[in-house]
CSV table of C-alpha atoms in Angstrom, one decimal:
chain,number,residue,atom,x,y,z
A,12,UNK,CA,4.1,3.5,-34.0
A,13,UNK,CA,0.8,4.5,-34.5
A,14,UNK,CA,-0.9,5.9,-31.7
A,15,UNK,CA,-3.6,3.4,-31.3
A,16,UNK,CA,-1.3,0.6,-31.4
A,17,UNK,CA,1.2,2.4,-29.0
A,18,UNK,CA,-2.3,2.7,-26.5
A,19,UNK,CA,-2.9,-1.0,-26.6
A,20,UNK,CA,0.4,-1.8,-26.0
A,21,UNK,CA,0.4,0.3,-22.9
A,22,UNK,CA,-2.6,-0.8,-21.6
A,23,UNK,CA,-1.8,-4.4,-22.0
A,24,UNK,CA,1.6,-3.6,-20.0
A,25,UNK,CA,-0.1,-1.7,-17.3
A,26,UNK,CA,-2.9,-4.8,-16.8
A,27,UNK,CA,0.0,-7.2,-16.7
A,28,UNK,CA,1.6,-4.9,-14.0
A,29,UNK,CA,-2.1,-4.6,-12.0
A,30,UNK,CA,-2.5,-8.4,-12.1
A,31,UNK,CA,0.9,-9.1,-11.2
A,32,UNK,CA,0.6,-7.0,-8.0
A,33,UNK,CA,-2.8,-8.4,-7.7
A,34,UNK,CA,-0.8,-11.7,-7.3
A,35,UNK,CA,1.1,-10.5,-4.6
A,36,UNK,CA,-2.3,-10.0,-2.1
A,37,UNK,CA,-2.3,-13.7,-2.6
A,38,UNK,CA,-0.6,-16.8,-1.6
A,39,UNK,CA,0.7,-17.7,-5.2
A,40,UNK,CA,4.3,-17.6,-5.1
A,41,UNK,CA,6.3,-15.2,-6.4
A,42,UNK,CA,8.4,-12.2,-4.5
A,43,UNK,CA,8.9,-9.1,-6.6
A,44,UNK,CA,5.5,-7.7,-5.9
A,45,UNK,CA,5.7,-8.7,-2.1
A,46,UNK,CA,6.9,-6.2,0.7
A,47,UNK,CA,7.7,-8.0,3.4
A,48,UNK,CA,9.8,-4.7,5.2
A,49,UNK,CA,9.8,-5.5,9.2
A,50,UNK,CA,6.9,-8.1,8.8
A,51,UNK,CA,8.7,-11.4,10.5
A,52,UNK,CA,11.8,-11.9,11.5
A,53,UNK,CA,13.9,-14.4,13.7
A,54,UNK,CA,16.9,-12.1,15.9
A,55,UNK,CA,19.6,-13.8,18.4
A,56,UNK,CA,21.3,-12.5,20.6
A,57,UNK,CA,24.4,-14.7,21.2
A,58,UNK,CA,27.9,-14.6,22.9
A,59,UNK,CA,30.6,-16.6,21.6
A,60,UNK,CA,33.8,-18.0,22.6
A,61,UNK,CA,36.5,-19.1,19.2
A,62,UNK,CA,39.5,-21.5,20.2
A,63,UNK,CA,42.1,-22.0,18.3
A,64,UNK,CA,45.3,-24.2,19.3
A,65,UNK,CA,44.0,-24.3,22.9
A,66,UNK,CA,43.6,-20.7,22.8
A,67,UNK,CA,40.2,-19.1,23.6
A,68,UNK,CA,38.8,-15.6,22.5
A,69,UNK,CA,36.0,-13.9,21.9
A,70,UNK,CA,33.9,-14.0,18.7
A,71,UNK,CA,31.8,-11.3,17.4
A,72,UNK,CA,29.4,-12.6,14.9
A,73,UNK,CA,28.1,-9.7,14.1
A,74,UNK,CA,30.9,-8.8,12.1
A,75,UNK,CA,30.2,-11.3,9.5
A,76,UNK,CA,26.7,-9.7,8.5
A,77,UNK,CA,25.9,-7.5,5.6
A,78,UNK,CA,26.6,-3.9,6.8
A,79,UNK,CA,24.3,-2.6,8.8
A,80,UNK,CA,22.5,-5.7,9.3
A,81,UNK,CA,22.3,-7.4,12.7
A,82,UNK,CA,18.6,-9.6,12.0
A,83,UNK,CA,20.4,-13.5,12.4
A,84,UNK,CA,18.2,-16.7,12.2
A,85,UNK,CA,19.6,-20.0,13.9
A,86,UNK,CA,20.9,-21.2,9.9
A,87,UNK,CA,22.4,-17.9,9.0
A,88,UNK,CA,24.6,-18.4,12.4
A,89,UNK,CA,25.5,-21.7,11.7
A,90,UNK,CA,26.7,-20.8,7.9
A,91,UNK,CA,29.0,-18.3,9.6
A,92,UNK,CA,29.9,-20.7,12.2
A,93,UNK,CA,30.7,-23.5,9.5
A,94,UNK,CA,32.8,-20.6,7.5
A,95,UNK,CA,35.3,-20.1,10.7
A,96,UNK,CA,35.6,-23.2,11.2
A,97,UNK,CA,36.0,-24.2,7.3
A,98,UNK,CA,38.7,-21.5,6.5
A,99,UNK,CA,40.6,-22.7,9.4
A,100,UNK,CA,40.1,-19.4,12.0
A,101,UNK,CA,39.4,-21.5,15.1
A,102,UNK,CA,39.0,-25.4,15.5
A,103,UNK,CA,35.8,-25.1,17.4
A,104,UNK,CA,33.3,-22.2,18.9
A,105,UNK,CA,30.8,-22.2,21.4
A,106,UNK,CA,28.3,-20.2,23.8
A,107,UNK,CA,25.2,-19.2,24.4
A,108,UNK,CA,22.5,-16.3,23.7
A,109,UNK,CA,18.6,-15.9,23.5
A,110,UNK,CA,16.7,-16.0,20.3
A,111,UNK,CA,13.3,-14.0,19.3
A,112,UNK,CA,10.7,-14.5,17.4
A,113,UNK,CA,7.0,-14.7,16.6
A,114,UNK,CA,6.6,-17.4,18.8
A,115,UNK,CA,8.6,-15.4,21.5
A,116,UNK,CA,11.6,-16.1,23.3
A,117,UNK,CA,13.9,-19.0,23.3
A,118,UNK,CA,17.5,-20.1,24.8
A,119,UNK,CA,19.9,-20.7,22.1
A,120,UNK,CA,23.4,-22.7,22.5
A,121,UNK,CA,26.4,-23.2,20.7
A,122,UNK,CA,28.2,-26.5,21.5
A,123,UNK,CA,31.2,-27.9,19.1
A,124,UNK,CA,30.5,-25.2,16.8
A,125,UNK,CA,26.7,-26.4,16.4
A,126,UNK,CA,24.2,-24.4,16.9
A,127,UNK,CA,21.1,-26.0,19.4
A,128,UNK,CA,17.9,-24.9,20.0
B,10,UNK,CA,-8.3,13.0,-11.4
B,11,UNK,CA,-5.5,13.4,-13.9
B,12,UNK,CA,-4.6,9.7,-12.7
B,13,UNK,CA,-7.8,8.5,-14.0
B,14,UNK,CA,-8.9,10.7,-17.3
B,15,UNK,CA,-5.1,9.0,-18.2
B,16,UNK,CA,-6.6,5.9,-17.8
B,17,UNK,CA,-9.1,6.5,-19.3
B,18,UNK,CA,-7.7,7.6,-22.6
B,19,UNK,CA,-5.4,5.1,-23.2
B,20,UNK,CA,-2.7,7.5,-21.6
B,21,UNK,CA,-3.1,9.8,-24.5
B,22,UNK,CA,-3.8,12.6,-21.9
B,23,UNK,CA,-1.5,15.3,-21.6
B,24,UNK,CA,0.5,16.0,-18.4
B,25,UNK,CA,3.3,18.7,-17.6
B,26,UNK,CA,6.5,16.9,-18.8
B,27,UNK,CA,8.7,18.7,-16.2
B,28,UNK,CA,7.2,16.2,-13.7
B,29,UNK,CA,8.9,13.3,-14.6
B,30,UNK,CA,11.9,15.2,-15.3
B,31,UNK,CA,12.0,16.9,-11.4
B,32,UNK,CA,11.5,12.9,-10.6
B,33,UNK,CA,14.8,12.0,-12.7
B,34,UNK,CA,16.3,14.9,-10.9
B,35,UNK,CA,16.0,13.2,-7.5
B,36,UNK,CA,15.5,9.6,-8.1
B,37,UNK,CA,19.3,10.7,-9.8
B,38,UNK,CA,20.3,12.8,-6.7
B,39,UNK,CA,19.0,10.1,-4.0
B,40,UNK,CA,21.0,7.2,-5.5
B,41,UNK,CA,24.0,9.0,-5.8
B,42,UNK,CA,24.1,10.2,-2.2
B,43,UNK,CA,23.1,6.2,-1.6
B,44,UNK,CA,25.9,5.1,-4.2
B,45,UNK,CA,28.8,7.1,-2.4
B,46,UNK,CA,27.3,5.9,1.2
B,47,UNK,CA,27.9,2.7,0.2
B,48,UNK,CA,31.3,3.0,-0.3
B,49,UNK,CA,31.4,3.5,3.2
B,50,UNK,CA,30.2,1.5,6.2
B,51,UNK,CA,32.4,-1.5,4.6
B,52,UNK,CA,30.4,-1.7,1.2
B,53,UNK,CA,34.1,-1.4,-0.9
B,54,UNK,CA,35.5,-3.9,1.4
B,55,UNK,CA,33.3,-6.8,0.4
B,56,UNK,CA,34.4,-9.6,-0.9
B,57,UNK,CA,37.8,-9.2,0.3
B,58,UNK,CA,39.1,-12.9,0.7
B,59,UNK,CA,38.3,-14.6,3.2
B,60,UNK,CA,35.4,-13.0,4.1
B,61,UNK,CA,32.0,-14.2,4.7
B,62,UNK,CA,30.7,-12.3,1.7
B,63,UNK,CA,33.3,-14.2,-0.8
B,64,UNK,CA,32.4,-18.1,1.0
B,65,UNK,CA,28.6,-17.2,0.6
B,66,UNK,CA,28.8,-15.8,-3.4
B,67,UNK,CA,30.7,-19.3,-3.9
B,68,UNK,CA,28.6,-21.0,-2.2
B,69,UNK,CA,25.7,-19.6,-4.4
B,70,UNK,CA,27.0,-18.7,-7.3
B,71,UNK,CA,30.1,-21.4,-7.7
B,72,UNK,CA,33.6,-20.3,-8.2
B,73,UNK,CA,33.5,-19.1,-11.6
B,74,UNK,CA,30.9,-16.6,-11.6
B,75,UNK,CA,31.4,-15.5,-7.9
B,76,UNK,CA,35.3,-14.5,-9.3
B,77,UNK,CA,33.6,-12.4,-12.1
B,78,UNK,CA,31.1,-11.0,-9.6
B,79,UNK,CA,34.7,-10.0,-7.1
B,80,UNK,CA,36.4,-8.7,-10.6
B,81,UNK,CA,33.6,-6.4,-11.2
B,82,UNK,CA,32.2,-5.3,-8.4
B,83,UNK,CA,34.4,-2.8,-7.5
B,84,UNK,CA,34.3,-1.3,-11.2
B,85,UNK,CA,30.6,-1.4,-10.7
B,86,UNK,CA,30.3,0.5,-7.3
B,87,UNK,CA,32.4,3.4,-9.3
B,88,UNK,CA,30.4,3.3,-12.7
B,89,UNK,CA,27.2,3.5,-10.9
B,90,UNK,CA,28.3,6.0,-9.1
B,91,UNK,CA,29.3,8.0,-12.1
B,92,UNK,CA,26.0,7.0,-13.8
B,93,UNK,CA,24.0,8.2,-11.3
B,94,UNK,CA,25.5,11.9,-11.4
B,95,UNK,CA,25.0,11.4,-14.9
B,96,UNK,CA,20.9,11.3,-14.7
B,97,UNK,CA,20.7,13.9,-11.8
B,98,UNK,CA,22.3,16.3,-13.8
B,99,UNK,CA,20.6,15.1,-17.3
B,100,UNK,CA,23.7,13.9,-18.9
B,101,UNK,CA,22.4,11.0,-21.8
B,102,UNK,CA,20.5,10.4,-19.2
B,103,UNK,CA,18.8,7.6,-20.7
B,104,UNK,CA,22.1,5.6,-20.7
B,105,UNK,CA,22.9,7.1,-17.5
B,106,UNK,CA,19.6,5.3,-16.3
B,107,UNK,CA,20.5,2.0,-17.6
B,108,UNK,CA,24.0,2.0,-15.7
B,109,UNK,CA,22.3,2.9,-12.4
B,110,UNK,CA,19.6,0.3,-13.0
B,111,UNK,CA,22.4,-2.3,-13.9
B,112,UNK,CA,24.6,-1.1,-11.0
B,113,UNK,CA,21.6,-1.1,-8.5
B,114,UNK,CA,20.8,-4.8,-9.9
B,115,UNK,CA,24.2,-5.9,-8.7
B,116,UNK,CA,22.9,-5.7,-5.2
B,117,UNK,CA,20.6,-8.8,-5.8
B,118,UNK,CA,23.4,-10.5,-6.0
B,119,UNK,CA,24.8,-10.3,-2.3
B,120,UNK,CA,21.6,-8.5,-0.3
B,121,UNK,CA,19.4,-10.8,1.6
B,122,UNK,CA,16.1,-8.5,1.6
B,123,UNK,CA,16.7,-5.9,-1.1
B,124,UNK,CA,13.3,-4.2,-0.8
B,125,UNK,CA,14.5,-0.8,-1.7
B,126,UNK,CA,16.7,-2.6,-4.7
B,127,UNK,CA,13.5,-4.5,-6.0
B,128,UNK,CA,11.3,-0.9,-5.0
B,129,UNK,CA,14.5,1.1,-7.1
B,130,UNK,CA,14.5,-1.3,-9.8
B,131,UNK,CA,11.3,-1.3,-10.4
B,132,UNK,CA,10.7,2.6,-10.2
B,133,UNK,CA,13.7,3.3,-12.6
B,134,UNK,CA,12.2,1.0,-15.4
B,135,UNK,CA,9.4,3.0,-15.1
B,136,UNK,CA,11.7,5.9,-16.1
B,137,UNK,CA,13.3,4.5,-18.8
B,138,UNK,CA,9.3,4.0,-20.6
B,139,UNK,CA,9.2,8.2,-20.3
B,140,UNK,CA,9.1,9.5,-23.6
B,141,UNK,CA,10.8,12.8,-22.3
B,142,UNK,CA,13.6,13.0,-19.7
B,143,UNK,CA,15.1,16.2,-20.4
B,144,UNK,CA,18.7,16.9,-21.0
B,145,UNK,CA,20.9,19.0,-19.0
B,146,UNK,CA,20.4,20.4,-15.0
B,147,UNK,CA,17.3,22.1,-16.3
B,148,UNK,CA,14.0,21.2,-16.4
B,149,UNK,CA,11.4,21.5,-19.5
B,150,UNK,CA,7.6,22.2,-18.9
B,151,UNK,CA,4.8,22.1,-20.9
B,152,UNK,CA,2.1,19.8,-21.8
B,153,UNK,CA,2.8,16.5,-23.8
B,154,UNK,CA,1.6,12.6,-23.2
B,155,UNK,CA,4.8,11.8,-23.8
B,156,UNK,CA,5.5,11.2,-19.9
B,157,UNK,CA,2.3,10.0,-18.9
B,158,UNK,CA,1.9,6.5,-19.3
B,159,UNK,CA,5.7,6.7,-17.4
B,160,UNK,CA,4.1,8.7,-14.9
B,161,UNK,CA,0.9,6.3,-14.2
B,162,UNK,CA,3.7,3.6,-13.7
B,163,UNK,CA,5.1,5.3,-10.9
B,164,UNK,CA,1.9,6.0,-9.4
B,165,UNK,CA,0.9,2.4,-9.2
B,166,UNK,CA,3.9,1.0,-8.5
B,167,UNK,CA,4.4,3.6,-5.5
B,168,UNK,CA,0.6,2.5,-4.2
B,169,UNK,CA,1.7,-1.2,-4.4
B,170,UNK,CA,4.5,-0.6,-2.2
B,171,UNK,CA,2.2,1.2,0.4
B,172,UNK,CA,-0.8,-1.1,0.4
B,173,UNK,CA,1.0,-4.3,-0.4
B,174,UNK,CA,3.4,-3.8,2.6
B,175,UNK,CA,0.3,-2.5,4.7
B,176,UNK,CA,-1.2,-5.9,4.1
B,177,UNK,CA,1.8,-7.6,4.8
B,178,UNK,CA,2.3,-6.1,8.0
B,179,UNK,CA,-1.9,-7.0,8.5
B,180,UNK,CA,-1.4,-10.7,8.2
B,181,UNK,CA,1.7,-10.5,10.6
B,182,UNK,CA,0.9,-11.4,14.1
B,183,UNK,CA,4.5,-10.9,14.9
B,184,UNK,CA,4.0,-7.3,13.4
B,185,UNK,CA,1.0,-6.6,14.7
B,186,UNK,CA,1.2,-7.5,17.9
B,187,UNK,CA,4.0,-5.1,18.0
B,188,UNK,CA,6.6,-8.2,19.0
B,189,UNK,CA,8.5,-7.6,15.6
B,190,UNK,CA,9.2,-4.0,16.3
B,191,UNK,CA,10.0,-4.5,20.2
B,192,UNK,CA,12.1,-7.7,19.4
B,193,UNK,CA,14.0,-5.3,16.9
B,194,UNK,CA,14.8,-2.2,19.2
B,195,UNK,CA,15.5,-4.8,21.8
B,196,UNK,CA,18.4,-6.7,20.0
B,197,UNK,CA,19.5,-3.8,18.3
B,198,UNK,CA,20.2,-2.5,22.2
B,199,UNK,CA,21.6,-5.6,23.4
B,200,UNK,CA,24.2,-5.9,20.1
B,201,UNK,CA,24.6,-1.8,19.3
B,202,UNK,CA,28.2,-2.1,20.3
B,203,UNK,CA,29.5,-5.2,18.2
B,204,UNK,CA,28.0,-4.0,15.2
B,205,UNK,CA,30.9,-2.8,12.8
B,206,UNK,CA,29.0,-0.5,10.7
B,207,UNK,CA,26.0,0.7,12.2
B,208,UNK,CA,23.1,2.5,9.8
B,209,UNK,CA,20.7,3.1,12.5
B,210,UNK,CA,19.9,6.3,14.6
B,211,UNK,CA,18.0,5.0,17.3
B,212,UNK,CA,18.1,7.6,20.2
B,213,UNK,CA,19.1,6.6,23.4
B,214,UNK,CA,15.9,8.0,25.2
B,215,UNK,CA,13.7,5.3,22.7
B,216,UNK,CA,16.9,2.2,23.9
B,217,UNK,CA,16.3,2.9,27.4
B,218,UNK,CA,12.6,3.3,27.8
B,219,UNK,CA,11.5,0.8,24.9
B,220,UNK,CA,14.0,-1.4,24.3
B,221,UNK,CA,13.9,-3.9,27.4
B,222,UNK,CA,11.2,-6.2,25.9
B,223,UNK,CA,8.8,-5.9,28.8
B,224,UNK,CA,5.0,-6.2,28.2
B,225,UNK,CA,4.7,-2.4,28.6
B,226,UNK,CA,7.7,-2.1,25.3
B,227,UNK,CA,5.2,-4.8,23.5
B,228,UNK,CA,2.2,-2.6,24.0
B,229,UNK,CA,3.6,0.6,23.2
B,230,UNK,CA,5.1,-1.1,20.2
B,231,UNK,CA,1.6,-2.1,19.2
B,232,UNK,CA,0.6,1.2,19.0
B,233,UNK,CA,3.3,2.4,16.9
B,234,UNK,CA,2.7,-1.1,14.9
B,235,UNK,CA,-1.3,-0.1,13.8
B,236,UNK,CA,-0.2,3.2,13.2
B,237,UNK,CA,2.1,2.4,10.4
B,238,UNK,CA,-0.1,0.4,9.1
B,239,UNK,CA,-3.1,2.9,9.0
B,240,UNK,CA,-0.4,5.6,7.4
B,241,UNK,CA,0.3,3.1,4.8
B,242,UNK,CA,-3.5,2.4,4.0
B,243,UNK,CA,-4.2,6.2,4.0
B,244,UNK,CA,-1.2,7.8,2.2
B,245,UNK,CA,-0.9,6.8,-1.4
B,246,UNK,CA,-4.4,7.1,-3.1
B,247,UNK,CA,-3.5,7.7,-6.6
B,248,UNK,CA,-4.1,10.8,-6.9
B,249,UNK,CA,-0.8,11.6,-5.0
B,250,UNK,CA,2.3,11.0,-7.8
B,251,UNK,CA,5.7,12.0,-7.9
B,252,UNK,CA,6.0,13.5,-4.0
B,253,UNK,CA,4.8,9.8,-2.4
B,254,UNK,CA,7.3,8.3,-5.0
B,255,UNK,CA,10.3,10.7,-3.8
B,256,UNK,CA,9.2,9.9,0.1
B,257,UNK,CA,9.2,6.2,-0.7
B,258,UNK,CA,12.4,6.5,-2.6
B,259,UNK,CA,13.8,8.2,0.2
B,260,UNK,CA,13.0,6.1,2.7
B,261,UNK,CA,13.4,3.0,1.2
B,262,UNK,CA,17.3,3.9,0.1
């Protein structure tokens, strides 16, 4: 390629790059350019009780997060709720725990395997 | 500024070629060591059945593609592996970067908040537009443009990261109020003990004394809050290159 053309070609590249991270100052939408690391985040804290057949035992939820991970919103513990009770590991969970976020601190509940705020 | 004569010129300005290469060396060297971690800490367990991973690919992905994506991820945690020995140590290295990148995609597929897959991705596409690599363990210097539009890449890229994520953590009152960083400390105390595979070294000294939430914890987390957020406005000017790239890297993994 001939060296002028290779030039423009790179430049053009390296302006779509700029604006493209340009976009990410902004509110357009988009995520690649974004980073987000430890900006906002919703924890809980929660302890569980699983029965199955009348018999009750402890559940630890935390074992059903990506490794590593222990950040848990209110809808990412109900999807692991729904999956114990969905593939048949206990008939119903409850319990109780705190949850955290921007807007502070709030008192979380699991009744009938449903998770209340 | 070598940054910005290559900018200048339409990145026909020559720069030492060996730079790019001593950044394939690592970027190769950090995702392997990443790569083998994550065998560990129940990375090759995933998508065992019945687990949550397997209900949430079928959920996303339906059944068929979230069987292929079971069928080959195994096979993929090895080839990346493989391919990523492959680029520290110069070996087609060009192919060997297109494996990793493929193998580091994969991660998109089941991570919730892959910033260091999207920071990796991004970084090693920049590599694959260097005109020189090298081949073998060793490293060739000597002046040539052939790595320096590659090399700009990086340095913008890198900068992003740094100023974008400053930003973010500027229009975050749960960051910067230093809530975000004492609500995480705080629950990471409180569920240490049920957490199967734990990647975090937080000392027991920094649990006790600021990891209780009180308004004292939120305060001292503020500080600690601004300060990353100055260090991320001040570190990457562009005239830094390869060693703030490596860092991030690093850190990021």
């Amino acid at each position: 390629m001939h060296v002028s053309v290779l030039s423009a070609v790179q430049m053009t590249v390296t302006l779509g790059l700029v604006v493209w991270m340009i976009i990410g100052f902004t509110p357009l939408p988009g995520h690649w350019l974004r980073w987000r690391m430890f900006c906002r985040a919703t924890f809980t804290i929660v302890t569980l009780i699983g029965t199955k057949d009348g018999r009750a035992e402890p559940v630890n939820v935390y074992d059903h997060l990506s490794p590593g991970s222990f950040i848990l919103n209110p809808s990412a513990l109900q999807r692991i709720l729904d999956h114990l009770i969905e593939s048949g590991r206990y008939d119903r969970i409850d319990g109780h725990g705190r949850m955290l976020s921007a807007d502070g601190e709030k008192p979380v509940e699991v009744r009938e395997s449903r998770v209340v705020l | 500024m070598w940054f910005f004569d290559a900018l200048a010129s339409g990145f026909q300005y020559p720069t030492d070629t060996g730079r790019l290469q001593w950044f394939r060396i690592i970027f190769g060297a950090v995702l392997t060591t990443r790569f083998v971690l994550a065998f560990g800490q129940g990375g090759w367990d995933r998508f065992v059945p019945g687990s949550m991973s397997v209900h949430l690919a079928k959920q996303r992905f339906g059944q068929a593609r979230a069987r292929a994506l079971i069928i080959l991820y195994r096979p993929g945690l090895l080839v990346r592996t493989a391919a990523a020995l492959a680029l520290a140590l110069g070996f087609v290295p060009r192919i060997a970067l297109l494996l990793v990148l493929a193998g580091i995609a994969m991660e998109l597929l089941y991570l919730r908040s892959p910033n260091a897959v999207r920071y990796t991705l991004l970084t090693g596409a920049c590599l694959l537009l260097a005109g020189n690599l090298g081949h073998g363990p060793h490293v060739d210097y000597g002046l040539s443009m052939e790595n320096t539009w590659s090399q700009c890449l990086l340095v913008l890229v890198t900068t992003d990261i740094y100023w974008n994520s400053a930003w973010q953590k500027l229009r975050s009152s749960q960051f910067r109020s230093g809530l975000y960083l004492a609500q995480w400390i705080h629950t990471y105390t409180q569920v240490r003990d049920r957490l199967p595979h734990s990647q975090h070294a937080v000392p027991g000294l920094v649990r006790r004394h600021a990891g209780n939430l009180t308004s004292r914890d939120i305060r001292l987390w503020r500080l600690v809050a601004i300060t990353v957020i100055v260090v991320e406005i001040v570190l990457p000017p562009p005239c830094s290159s390869r060693r703030r790239c490596l860092t991030r890297l690093s850190s990021a993994s």
